[in-house]
Structure formats: C-alpha cells, structure tokens
PDB file of C-alpha atoms in Angstrom:
ATOM      1  CA  UNK A  28      -5.040  38.104 -69.073  1.00  0.00           C
ATOM      2  CA  UNK A  29      -5.574  41.668 -70.237  1.00  0.00           C
ATOM      3  CA  UNK A  30      -5.373  45.069 -68.598  1.00  0.00           C
ATOM      4  CA  UNK A  31      -7.416  45.465 -65.441  1.00  0.00           C
ATOM      5  CA  UNK A  32     -10.568  47.522 -65.983  1.00  0.00           C
ATOM      6  CA  UNK A  33     -11.639  47.520 -62.375  1.00  0.00           C
ATOM      7  CA  UNK A  34     -10.470  46.165 -59.033  1.00  0.00           C
ATOM      8  CA  UNK A  35     -12.527  46.500 -55.856  1.00  0.00           C
ATOM      9  CA  UNK A  36     -12.659  44.808 -52.467  1.00  0.00           C
ATOM     10  CA  UNK A  37     -15.814  44.275 -50.401  1.00  0.00           C
ATOM     11  CA  UNK A  38     -15.557  43.375 -46.698  1.00  0.00           C
ATOM     12  CA  UNK A  39     -18.135  40.934 -45.269  1.00  0.00           C
ATOM     13  CA  UNK A  40     -18.868  40.765 -41.534  1.00  0.00           C
ATOM     14  CA  UNK A  41     -19.561  37.431 -39.826  1.00  0.00           C
ATOM     15  CA  UNK A  42     -23.086  36.841 -38.596  1.00  0.00           C
ATOM     16  CA  UNK A  43     -24.490  40.120 -39.878  1.00  0.00           C
ATOM     17  CA  UNK A  44     -27.624  38.906 -41.623  1.00  0.00           C
ATOM     18  CA  UNK A  45     -29.094  42.398 -41.792  1.00  0.00           C
ATOM     19  CA  UNK A  46     -26.547  43.446 -44.413  1.00  0.00           C
ATOM     20  CA  UNK A  47     -26.000  40.074 -46.103  1.00  0.00           C
ATOM     21  CA  UNK A  48     -26.361  40.616 -49.829  1.00  0.00           C
ATOM     22  CA  UNK A  49     -25.272  44.242 -49.893  1.00  0.00           C
ATOM     23  CA  UNK A  50     -21.802  43.511 -51.263  1.00  0.00           C
ATOM     24  CA  UNK A  51     -23.280  41.268 -53.967  1.00  0.00           C
ATOM     25  CA  UNK A  52     -25.832  43.948 -54.821  1.00  0.00           C
ATOM     26  CA  UNK A  53     -22.993  46.475 -55.221  1.00  0.00           C
ATOM     27  CA  UNK A  54     -21.051  44.053 -57.417  1.00  0.00           C
ATOM     28  CA  UNK A  55     -24.093  43.510 -59.593  1.00  0.00           C
ATOM     29  CA  UNK A  56     -24.670  47.250 -60.036  1.00  0.00           C
ATOM     30  CA  UNK A  57     -20.991  47.851 -60.874  1.00  0.00           C
ATOM     31  CA  UNK A  58     -21.030  45.133 -63.532  1.00  0.00           C
ATOM     32  CA  UNK A  59     -24.255  46.433 -65.048  1.00  0.00           C
ATOM     33  CA  UNK A  60     -22.703  49.902 -65.254  1.00  0.00           C
ATOM     34  CA  UNK A  61     -19.721  48.438 -67.085  1.00  0.00           C
ATOM     35  CA  UNK A  62     -22.161  47.153 -69.696  1.00  0.00           C
ATOM     36  CA  UNK A  63     -21.421  43.458 -69.168  1.00  0.00           C
ATOM     37  CA  UNK A  64     -23.947  41.029 -70.694  1.00  0.00           C
ATOM     38  CA  UNK A  65     -26.939  40.616 -68.354  1.00  0.00           C
ATOM     39  CA  UNK A  66     -26.835  36.796 -68.340  1.00  0.00           C
ATOM     40  CA  UNK A  67     -23.188  36.891 -67.196  1.00  0.00           C
ATOM     41  CA  UNK A  68     -23.983  39.589 -64.633  1.00  0.00           C
ATOM     42  CA  UNK A  69     -26.694  37.341 -63.198  1.00  0.00           C
ATOM     43  CA  UNK A  70     -24.321  34.364 -62.931  1.00  0.00           C
ATOM     44  CA  UNK A  71     -21.711  36.481 -61.154  1.00  0.00           C
ATOM     45  CA  UNK A  72     -24.365  37.999 -58.876  1.00  0.00           C
ATOM     46  CA  UNK A  73     -25.737  34.589 -57.872  1.00  0.00           C
ATOM     47  CA  UNK A  74     -22.244  33.230 -57.159  1.00  0.00           C
ATOM     48  CA  UNK A  75     -21.333  36.392 -55.236  1.00  0.00           C
ATOM     49  CA  UNK A  76     -24.516  36.220 -53.159  1.00  0.00           C
ATOM     50  CA  UNK A  77     -23.976  32.543 -52.363  1.00  0.00           C
ATOM     51  CA  UNK A  78     -20.409  33.146 -51.222  1.00  0.00           C
ATOM     52  CA  UNK A  79     -21.370  36.275 -49.274  1.00  0.00           C
ATOM     53  CA  UNK A  80     -24.058  34.305 -47.423  1.00  0.00           C
ATOM     54  CA  UNK A  81     -21.513  31.594 -46.674  1.00  0.00           C
ATOM     55  CA  UNK A  82     -19.161  34.192 -45.203  1.00  0.00           C
ATOM     56  CA  UNK A  83     -21.960  35.610 -43.029  1.00  0.00           C
ATOM     57  CA  UNK A  84     -23.281  32.207 -41.924  1.00  0.00           C
ATOM     58  CA  UNK A  85     -20.139  30.128 -41.544  1.00  0.00           C
ATOM     59  CA  UNK A  86     -17.031  32.293 -41.392  1.00  0.00           C
ATOM     60  CA  UNK A  87     -15.400  34.673 -38.961  1.00  0.00           C
ATOM     61  CA  UNK A  88     -15.550  37.393 -41.608  1.00  0.00           C
ATOM     62  CA  UNK A  89     -13.615  38.044 -44.763  1.00  0.00           C
ATOM     63  CA  UNK A  90     -13.637  39.899 -48.028  1.00  0.00           C
ATOM     64  CA  UNK A  91     -14.564  39.529 -51.665  1.00  0.00           C
ATOM     65  CA  UNK A  92     -12.258  40.938 -54.350  1.00  0.00           C
ATOM     66  CA  UNK A  93     -13.635  41.731 -57.779  1.00  0.00           C
ATOM     67  CA  UNK A  94     -11.182  42.044 -60.663  1.00  0.00           C
ATOM     68  CA  UNK A  95     -12.534  42.844 -64.101  1.00  0.00           C
ATOM     69  CA  UNK A  96     -10.409  42.525 -67.212  1.00  0.00           C
ATOM     70  CA  UNK A  97     -11.587  43.028 -70.787  1.00  0.00           C
ATOM     71  CA  UNK A  98     -12.341  39.348 -71.345  1.00  0.00           C
ATOM     72  CA  UNK A  99     -12.314  37.794 -67.872  1.00  0.00           C
ATOM     73  CA  UNK A 100     -13.741  38.507 -64.456  1.00  0.00           C
ATOM     74  CA  UNK A 101     -12.394  37.154 -61.181  1.00  0.00           C
ATOM     75  CA  UNK A 102     -14.155  36.961 -57.856  1.00  0.00           C
ATOM     76  CA  UNK A 103     -11.620  35.985 -55.207  1.00  0.00           C
ATOM     77  CA  UNK A 104     -12.873  35.399 -51.696  1.00  0.00           C
ATOM     78  CA  UNK A 105     -10.895  34.991 -48.510  1.00  0.00           C
ATOM     79  CA  UNK A 106     -12.137  34.407 -44.974  1.00  0.00           C
ATOM     80  CA  UNK A 107     -10.460  34.299 -41.567  1.00  0.00           C
ATOM     81  CA  UNK A 108     -11.644  30.835 -40.592  1.00  0.00           C
ATOM     82  CA  UNK A 109     -12.717  28.533 -39.123  1.00  0.00           C
ATOM     83  CA  UNK A 110     -11.966  26.532 -42.297  1.00  0.00           C
ATOM     84  CA  UNK A 111     -13.764  23.530 -43.799  1.00  0.00           C
ATOM     85  CA  UNK A 112     -12.653  20.101 -42.481  1.00  0.00           C
ATOM     86  CA  UNK A 113     -13.868  18.124 -45.536  1.00  0.00           C
ATOM     87  CA  UNK A 114     -14.079  20.212 -48.702  1.00  0.00           C
ATOM     88  CA  UNK A 115     -15.283  17.294 -50.878  1.00  0.00           C
ATOM     89  CA  UNK A 116     -18.214  16.746 -48.527  1.00  0.00           C
ATOM     90  CA  UNK A 117     -19.005  20.474 -48.432  1.00  0.00           C
ATOM     91  CA  UNK A 118     -19.109  20.535 -52.248  1.00  0.00           C
ATOM     92  CA  UNK A 119     -21.897  17.918 -52.345  1.00  0.00           C
ATOM     93  CA  UNK A 120     -25.389  19.219 -53.066  1.00  0.00           C
ATOM     94  CA  UNK A 121     -27.578  18.790 -50.007  1.00  0.00           C
ATOM     95  CA  UNK A 122     -24.760  18.855 -47.467  1.00  0.00           C
ATOM     96  CA  UNK A 123     -25.055  21.726 -45.002  1.00  0.00           C
ATOM     97  CA  UNK A 124     -23.974  22.529 -41.471  1.00  0.00           C
ATOM     98  CA  UNK A 125     -26.222  25.613 -41.273  1.00  0.00           C
ATOM     99  CA  UNK A 126     -28.326  26.096 -38.128  1.00  0.00           C
ATOM    100  CA  UNK A 127     -32.117  25.833 -37.980  1.00  0.00           C
ATOM    101  CA  UNK A 128     -32.205  29.630 -37.618  1.00  0.00           C
ATOM    102  CA  UNK A 129     -30.490  30.012 -40.965  1.00  0.00           C
ATOM    103  CA  UNK A 130     -32.862  27.496 -42.553  1.00  0.00           C
ATOM    104  CA  UNK A 131     -35.926  29.382 -41.370  1.00  0.00           C
ATOM    105  CA  UNK A 132     -34.535  32.392 -43.218  1.00  0.00           C
ATOM    106  CA  UNK A 133     -34.621  30.399 -46.455  1.00  0.00           C
ATOM    107  CA  UNK A 134     -30.987  29.267 -46.676  1.00  0.00           C
ATOM    108  CA  UNK A 135     -28.823  26.333 -45.659  1.00  0.00           C
ATOM    109  CA  UNK A 136     -30.042  23.804 -48.233  1.00  0.00           C
ATOM    110  CA  UNK A 137     -26.498  22.736 -49.021  1.00  0.00           C
ATOM    111  CA  UNK A 138     -26.633  24.286 -52.483  1.00  0.00           C
ATOM    112  CA  UNK A 139     -24.241  27.210 -52.034  1.00  0.00           C
ATOM    113  CA  UNK A 140     -20.840  25.835 -53.011  1.00  0.00           C
ATOM    114  CA  UNK A 141     -22.187  23.628 -55.843  1.00  0.00           C
ATOM    115  CA  UNK A 142     -24.134  26.611 -57.144  1.00  0.00           C
ATOM    116  CA  UNK A 143     -20.993  28.764 -57.185  1.00  0.00           C
ATOM    117  CA  UNK A 144     -19.200  26.065 -59.176  1.00  0.00           C
ATOM    118  CA  UNK A 145     -22.163  25.766 -61.564  1.00  0.00           C
ATOM    119  CA  UNK A 146     -22.257  29.493 -62.300  1.00  0.00           C
ATOM    120  CA  UNK A 147     -18.520  30.125 -62.683  1.00  0.00           C
ATOM    121  CA  UNK A 148     -16.417  29.053 -65.671  1.00  0.00           C
ATOM    122  CA  UNK A 149     -13.492  28.356 -63.351  1.00  0.00           C
ATOM    123  CA  UNK A 150     -13.768  27.446 -59.683  1.00  0.00           C
ATOM    124  CA  UNK A 151     -11.259  26.514 -57.019  1.00  0.00           C
ATOM    125  CA  UNK A 152     -11.443  26.179 -53.257  1.00  0.00           C
ATOM    126  CA  UNK A 153      -8.710  25.722 -50.658  1.00  0.00           C
ATOM    127  CA  UNK A 154      -9.354  25.507 -46.978  1.00  0.00           C
ATOM    128  CA  UNK A 155      -7.266  25.008 -43.857  1.00  0.00           C
ATOM    129  CA  UNK A 156      -8.967  24.363 -40.539  1.00  0.00           C
ATOM    130  CA  UNK A 157      -8.059  27.063 -38.042  1.00  0.00           C
ATOM    131  CA  UNK A 158      -6.796  29.373 -40.788  1.00  0.00           C
ATOM    132  CA  UNK A 159      -9.459  30.060 -43.393  1.00  0.00           C
ATOM    133  CA  UNK A 160     -10.903  29.372 -46.812  1.00  0.00           C
ATOM    134  CA  UNK A 161     -10.030  30.797 -50.224  1.00  0.00           C
ATOM    135  CA  UNK A 162     -12.426  30.539 -53.120  1.00  0.00           C
ATOM    136  CA  UNK A 163     -11.508  31.738 -56.592  1.00  0.00           C
ATOM    137  CA  UNK A 164     -14.119  32.037 -59.301  1.00  0.00           C
ATOM    138  CA  UNK A 165     -13.526  33.065 -62.879  1.00  0.00           C
ATOM    139  CA  UNK A 166     -16.056  34.145 -65.507  1.00  0.00           C
ATOM    140  CA  UNK A 167     -15.411  34.536 -69.231  1.00  0.00           C
ATOM    141  CA  UNK A 168     -16.764  37.806 -70.586  1.00  0.00           C
TER     142      UNK A 168
ATOM    143  CA  UNK B 182     -48.186  35.274 -69.409  1.00  0.00           C
ATOM    144  CA  UNK B 183     -48.774  38.891 -68.462  1.00  0.00           C
ATOM    145  CA  UNK B 184     -48.568  40.125 -64.880  1.00  0.00           C
ATOM    146  CA  UNK B 185     -52.173  41.279 -65.262  1.00  0.00           C
ATOM    147  CA  UNK B 186     -53.224  37.691 -66.058  1.00  0.00           C
ATOM    148  CA  UNK B 187     -51.304  36.453 -63.003  1.00  0.00           C
ATOM    149  CA  UNK B 188     -53.101  39.010 -60.840  1.00  0.00           C
ATOM    150  CA  UNK B 189     -56.462  37.754 -62.174  1.00  0.00           C
ATOM    151  CA  UNK B 190     -55.691  34.033 -61.870  1.00  0.00           C
ATOM    152  CA  UNK B 191     -54.502  34.450 -58.283  1.00  0.00           C
ATOM    153  CA  UNK B 192     -57.217  36.895 -57.161  1.00  0.00           C
ATOM    154  CA  UNK B 193     -54.162  38.944 -56.321  1.00  0.00           C
ATOM    155  CA  UNK B 194     -53.713  42.222 -54.558  1.00  0.00           C
ATOM    156  CA  UNK B 195     -50.972  44.530 -55.817  1.00  0.00           C
ATOM    157  CA  UNK B 196     -48.907  45.682 -52.829  1.00  0.00           C
ATOM    158  CA  UNK B 197     -46.088  47.598 -54.503  1.00  0.00           C
ATOM    159  CA  UNK B 198     -45.170  48.977 -57.912  1.00  0.00           C
ATOM    160  CA  UNK B 199     -46.884  48.815 -61.261  1.00  0.00           C
ATOM    161  CA  UNK B 200     -47.556  45.569 -63.094  1.00  0.00           C
ATOM    162  CA  UNK B 201     -44.735  45.042 -65.610  1.00  0.00           C
ATOM    163  CA  UNK B 202     -45.859  45.116 -69.237  1.00  0.00           C
ATOM    164  CA  UNK B 203     -43.249  42.651 -70.404  1.00  0.00           C
ATOM    165  CA  UNK B 204     -44.287  39.021 -70.725  1.00  0.00           C
ATOM    166  CA  UNK B 205     -43.360  36.740 -67.821  1.00  0.00           C
ATOM    167  CA  UNK B 206     -41.757  33.534 -69.124  1.00  0.00           C
ATOM    168  CA  UNK B 207     -41.291  31.330 -66.070  1.00  0.00           C
ATOM    169  CA  UNK B 208     -42.177  30.788 -62.451  1.00  0.00           C
ATOM    170  CA  UNK B 209     -40.684  29.375 -59.296  1.00  0.00           C
ATOM    171  CA  UNK B 210     -42.514  28.483 -56.091  1.00  0.00           C
ATOM    172  CA  UNK B 211     -40.405  27.984 -52.966  1.00  0.00           C
ATOM    173  CA  UNK B 212     -39.744  29.129 -49.427  1.00  0.00           C
ATOM    174  CA  UNK B 213     -36.129  28.026 -49.777  1.00  0.00           C
ATOM    175  CA  UNK B 214     -34.100  30.826 -51.313  1.00  0.00           C
ATOM    176  CA  UNK B 215     -31.156  28.418 -51.736  1.00  0.00           C
ATOM    177  CA  UNK B 216     -33.298  26.430 -54.187  1.00  0.00           C
ATOM    178  CA  UNK B 217     -34.493  29.557 -55.977  1.00  0.00           C
ATOM    179  CA  UNK B 218     -30.867  30.601 -56.492  1.00  0.00           C
ATOM    180  CA  UNK B 219     -29.999  27.190 -57.896  1.00  0.00           C
ATOM    181  CA  UNK B 220     -32.394  27.476 -60.828  1.00  0.00           C
ATOM    182  CA  UNK B 221     -32.281  30.977 -62.292  1.00  0.00           C
ATOM    183  CA  UNK B 222     -34.687  31.585 -65.127  1.00  0.00           C
ATOM    184  CA  UNK B 223     -35.516  34.347 -67.547  1.00  0.00           C
ATOM    185  CA  UNK B 224     -38.295  36.850 -66.802  1.00  0.00           C
ATOM    186  CA  UNK B 225     -39.445  35.081 -63.710  1.00  0.00           C
ATOM    187  CA  UNK B 226     -42.196  35.397 -61.143  1.00  0.00           C
ATOM    188  CA  UNK B 227     -41.375  34.055 -57.673  1.00  0.00           C
ATOM    189  CA  UNK B 228     -44.138  32.669 -55.469  1.00  0.00           C
ATOM    190  CA  UNK B 229     -43.227  32.265 -51.812  1.00  0.00           C
ATOM    191  CA  UNK B 230     -44.544  32.158 -48.284  1.00  0.00           C
ATOM    192  CA  UNK B 231     -41.301  33.529 -46.884  1.00  0.00           C
ATOM    193  CA  UNK B 232     -41.683  37.177 -45.949  1.00  0.00           C
ATOM    194  CA  UNK B 233     -38.217  38.414 -45.031  1.00  0.00           C
ATOM    195  CA  UNK B 234     -35.885  40.902 -46.697  1.00  0.00           C
ATOM    196  CA  UNK B 235     -33.713  38.128 -48.136  1.00  0.00           C
ATOM    197  CA  UNK B 236     -36.479  37.307 -50.578  1.00  0.00           C
ATOM    198  CA  UNK B 237     -35.924  40.720 -52.179  1.00  0.00           C
ATOM    199  CA  UNK B 238     -32.143  40.388 -52.146  1.00  0.00           C
ATOM    200  CA  UNK B 239     -32.446  36.990 -53.820  1.00  0.00           C
ATOM    201  CA  UNK B 240     -34.830  38.481 -56.392  1.00  0.00           C
ATOM    202  CA  UNK B 241     -32.375  41.285 -57.129  1.00  0.00           C
ATOM    203  CA  UNK B 242     -29.637  38.792 -57.987  1.00  0.00           C
ATOM    204  CA  UNK B 243     -31.960  36.844 -60.312  1.00  0.00           C
ATOM    205  CA  UNK B 244     -33.679  39.827 -62.011  1.00  0.00           C
ATOM    206  CA  UNK B 245     -37.066  38.579 -60.793  1.00  0.00           C
ATOM    207  CA  UNK B 246     -39.837  40.751 -62.236  1.00  0.00           C
ATOM    208  CA  UNK B 247     -42.606  39.985 -59.782  1.00  0.00           C
ATOM    209  CA  UNK B 248     -42.911  38.461 -56.299  1.00  0.00           C
ATOM    210  CA  UNK B 249     -46.169  36.899 -55.132  1.00  0.00           C
ATOM    211  CA  UNK B 250     -46.632  36.252 -51.417  1.00  0.00           C
ATOM    212  CA  UNK B 251     -49.008  33.332 -50.915  1.00  0.00           C
ATOM    213  CA  UNK B 252     -51.612  32.359 -48.321  1.00  0.00           C
ATOM    214  CA  UNK B 253     -52.697  35.953 -47.733  1.00  0.00           C
ATOM    215  CA  UNK B 254     -49.362  36.959 -46.235  1.00  0.00           C
ATOM    216  CA  UNK B 255     -48.607  40.673 -46.362  1.00  0.00           C
ATOM    217  CA  UNK B 256     -44.932  41.415 -45.731  1.00  0.00           C
ATOM    218  CA  UNK B 257     -43.863  44.098 -43.282  1.00  0.00           C
ATOM    219  CA  UNK B 258     -42.909  47.628 -44.352  1.00  0.00           C
ATOM    220  CA  UNK B 259     -39.191  46.795 -44.063  1.00  0.00           C
ATOM    221  CA  UNK B 260     -39.547  44.055 -46.669  1.00  0.00           C
ATOM    222  CA  UNK B 261     -41.584  46.277 -48.993  1.00  0.00           C
ATOM    223  CA  UNK B 262     -38.927  48.997 -48.597  1.00  0.00           C
ATOM    224  CA  UNK B 263     -36.284  46.493 -49.736  1.00  0.00           C
ATOM    225  CA  UNK B 264     -38.460  45.680 -52.769  1.00  0.00           C
ATOM    226  CA  UNK B 265     -38.988  49.340 -53.580  1.00  0.00           C
ATOM    227  CA  UNK B 266     -35.228  50.010 -53.495  1.00  0.00           C
ATOM    228  CA  UNK B 267     -34.818  47.313 -56.142  1.00  0.00           C
ATOM    229  CA  UNK B 268     -37.862  48.176 -58.308  1.00  0.00           C
ATOM    230  CA  UNK B 269     -39.429  44.784 -57.620  1.00  0.00           C
ATOM    231  CA  UNK B 270     -43.206  44.536 -58.053  1.00  0.00           C
ATOM    232  CA  UNK B 271     -44.981  42.791 -55.157  1.00  0.00           C
ATOM    233  CA  UNK B 272     -48.344  41.049 -55.080  1.00  0.00           C
ATOM    234  CA  UNK B 273     -50.225  38.937 -52.524  1.00  0.00           C
ATOM    235  CA  UNK B 274     -52.656  36.078 -53.131  1.00  0.00           C
ATOM    236  CA  UNK B 275     -55.059  34.351 -50.745  1.00  0.00           C
ATOM    237  CA  UNK B 276     -54.159  30.945 -52.268  1.00  0.00           C
ATOM    238  CA  UNK B 277     -51.636  28.485 -50.838  1.00  0.00           C
ATOM    239  CA  UNK B 278     -48.291  28.026 -52.597  1.00  0.00           C
ATOM    240  CA  UNK B 279     -49.488  24.736 -54.085  1.00  0.00           C
ATOM    241  CA  UNK B 280     -52.779  26.145 -55.340  1.00  0.00           C
ATOM    242  CA  UNK B 281     -51.232  29.362 -56.664  1.00  0.00           C
ATOM    243  CA  UNK B 282     -48.516  27.492 -58.591  1.00  0.00           C
ATOM    244  CA  UNK B 283     -51.142  25.069 -59.937  1.00  0.00           C
ATOM    245  CA  UNK B 284     -53.298  27.903 -61.226  1.00  0.00           C
ATOM    246  CA  UNK B 285     -50.403  29.470 -63.127  1.00  0.00           C
ATOM    247  CA  UNK B 286     -49.017  26.169 -64.426  1.00  0.00           C
ATOM    248  CA  UNK B 287     -52.379  24.877 -65.637  1.00  0.00           C
ATOM    249  CA  UNK B 288     -52.916  28.135 -67.483  1.00  0.00           C
ATOM    250  CA  UNK B 289     -49.693  27.781 -69.423  1.00  0.00           C
ATOM    251  CA  UNK B 290     -46.903  29.366 -67.366  1.00  0.00           C
ATOM    252  CA  UNK B 291     -44.026  26.849 -67.337  1.00  0.00           C
ATOM    253  CA  UNK B 292     -41.480  26.292 -64.609  1.00  0.00           C
ATOM    254  CA  UNK B 293     -38.693  27.426 -66.908  1.00  0.00           C
ATOM    255  CA  UNK B 294     -36.330  24.734 -65.634  1.00  0.00           C
ATOM    256  CA  UNK B 295     -34.332  23.918 -68.730  1.00  0.00           C
ATOM    257  CA  UNK B 296     -33.841  20.217 -68.082  1.00  0.00           C
ATOM    258  CA  UNK B 297     -36.227  17.636 -69.470  1.00  0.00           C
ATOM    259  CA  UNK B 298     -39.877  18.077 -68.425  1.00  0.00           C
ATOM    260  CA  UNK B 299     -39.010  20.453 -65.608  1.00  0.00           C
ATOM    261  CA  UNK B 300     -36.932  17.893 -63.753  1.00  0.00           C
ATOM    262  CA  UNK B 301     -33.892  19.180 -61.928  1.00  0.00           C
ATOM    263  CA  UNK B 302     -31.385  16.503 -62.868  1.00  0.00           C
ATOM    264  CA  UNK B 303     -29.450  14.670 -60.188  1.00  0.00           C
ATOM    265  CA  UNK B 304     -31.006  13.309 -57.013  1.00  0.00           C
ATOM    266  CA  UNK B 305     -29.762  15.237 -53.989  1.00  0.00           C
ATOM    267  CA  UNK B 306     -29.114  13.292 -50.797  1.00  0.00           C
ATOM    268  CA  UNK B 307     -29.451  15.340 -47.593  1.00  0.00           C
ATOM    269  CA  UNK B 308     -26.827  14.739 -44.934  1.00  0.00           C
TER     270      UNK B 308
END
C-alpha cells in the first residue's frame, strides 16, 4: 500500500433510478483525469455502475468510497440494509430478485455481482440481514 | 468497419453527433443492459431496442462509440440529451435487432466476444 492519491465518497439513494449511474460517471471522469489506463478505468467504471445499480434497486441507500493509491485502487461500498440472506446464491450468474419493473429498464439479469467479481482483481462481500452489505473491490494499477 | 458503412448497411438515420472516423471493431445487440455490461469490448457499436436514459449511462461506462436504435425507434429528447452530455453518437435503423445485427455480422463486423467463436463460456441457469 502506498500513499493515498485520492479519497472520495459518493452517496447513493435507494430507489432513485433517475440519478442511477451518476456516481459511477463521476468516478470514471475522476480516474480519466488522473491518467489511469483506459482499460482499467473501464473495468472500474463497469464494477462501480453495477454496484451503484444494486444499491438503487436492492438497498436502503449507502455510499461508495473510492481510494486511489499509486499502484492500487479500492472501491469500498457499504449499504444500510436489508442485507442478502444467501450470498453464495446471489453470486451465481442468472440469479436475481429484481422486480419486473427493473427488468423492463434493462437490468436484473442476475449478472451484477458476478460481473463485479470478474472486473476486479480482488473482491469480497459480507452481508448481514437487517444490517447491511459491504463490498470491497480492488484493482491493480 | 466504419460508422459510415454501418449507416449505409442499416439504411440508418443519424440522430445525434457526427459519425466517428475511427474504425469500429465490435458490436453488441441487446435490450438487456446487464448483458451488455457483462461483455465489454473495444470500439463498440451497441444495437438496442431499449430507449431509456440507462442505455446512455451504460454506454458511457463501456466507451461505446455509436448507439443504433432498431425497429425505427426514435428515443425521446431526454435520452438524446443524455447521449449529447456524453458525446455518444446516435443512429436509428428501420430494421429489427435480428436483421440489423445480421447485416453487420455478415458484412464482417464481429461480436468481439473474446471466447471461442463468440460463445460466452459457462451456461447460466436462471432462478
């Protein structure tokens, strides 16, 4: 771990589809400005967008923290519940509890969590029902 | 394939922006943005029948160069405004998603999926 280049926090409101993606868009622009390789920026942006959508669709709100170090980038996400009863099931491609409304908007295919894991170099998830979910993603720069 | 060639093959109508000069290397056709996000590709055109603002937000994350709305669908001004904010070029075609993808594929534009012969790998069981 090196010196921190940048640390920012982005709040995400529950159920607010009209702004879903704005935090991820900001993160992408910040990383581009820092001159990070475009392929890595895209991987972070996709993972950030997936997790932001999850917060909007499934959570009671939360925040995304971006920490950039010279050779490593962390995206740490915390929400205020409701928590995931079976994390292993939620990590399976194709598993989704999203509503039909969400599906008509083009999401809810059950690809979000697996896609985050696929894009990040390091991925961990902890969830407690009634408390909330923490997702930590790490990207080598 | 150039964006100009795509416009010709799809009898397209340019709705926003100027056709990019850089070569387009891959294409994706889907109404499911979750699936589009799962298979990012370089220098991509997205063909879709979904006309909401999330299409543009998804395209921003993936650096999509060009969006083609199929089946004669013209998105609303709010969606075009989202595209404009992100410098995304937008086109419409009268063809269906299937036909439009077929025209591009048969003229040499690959899917860009890196796994063997465009296959996506594991089977995915819905729950």
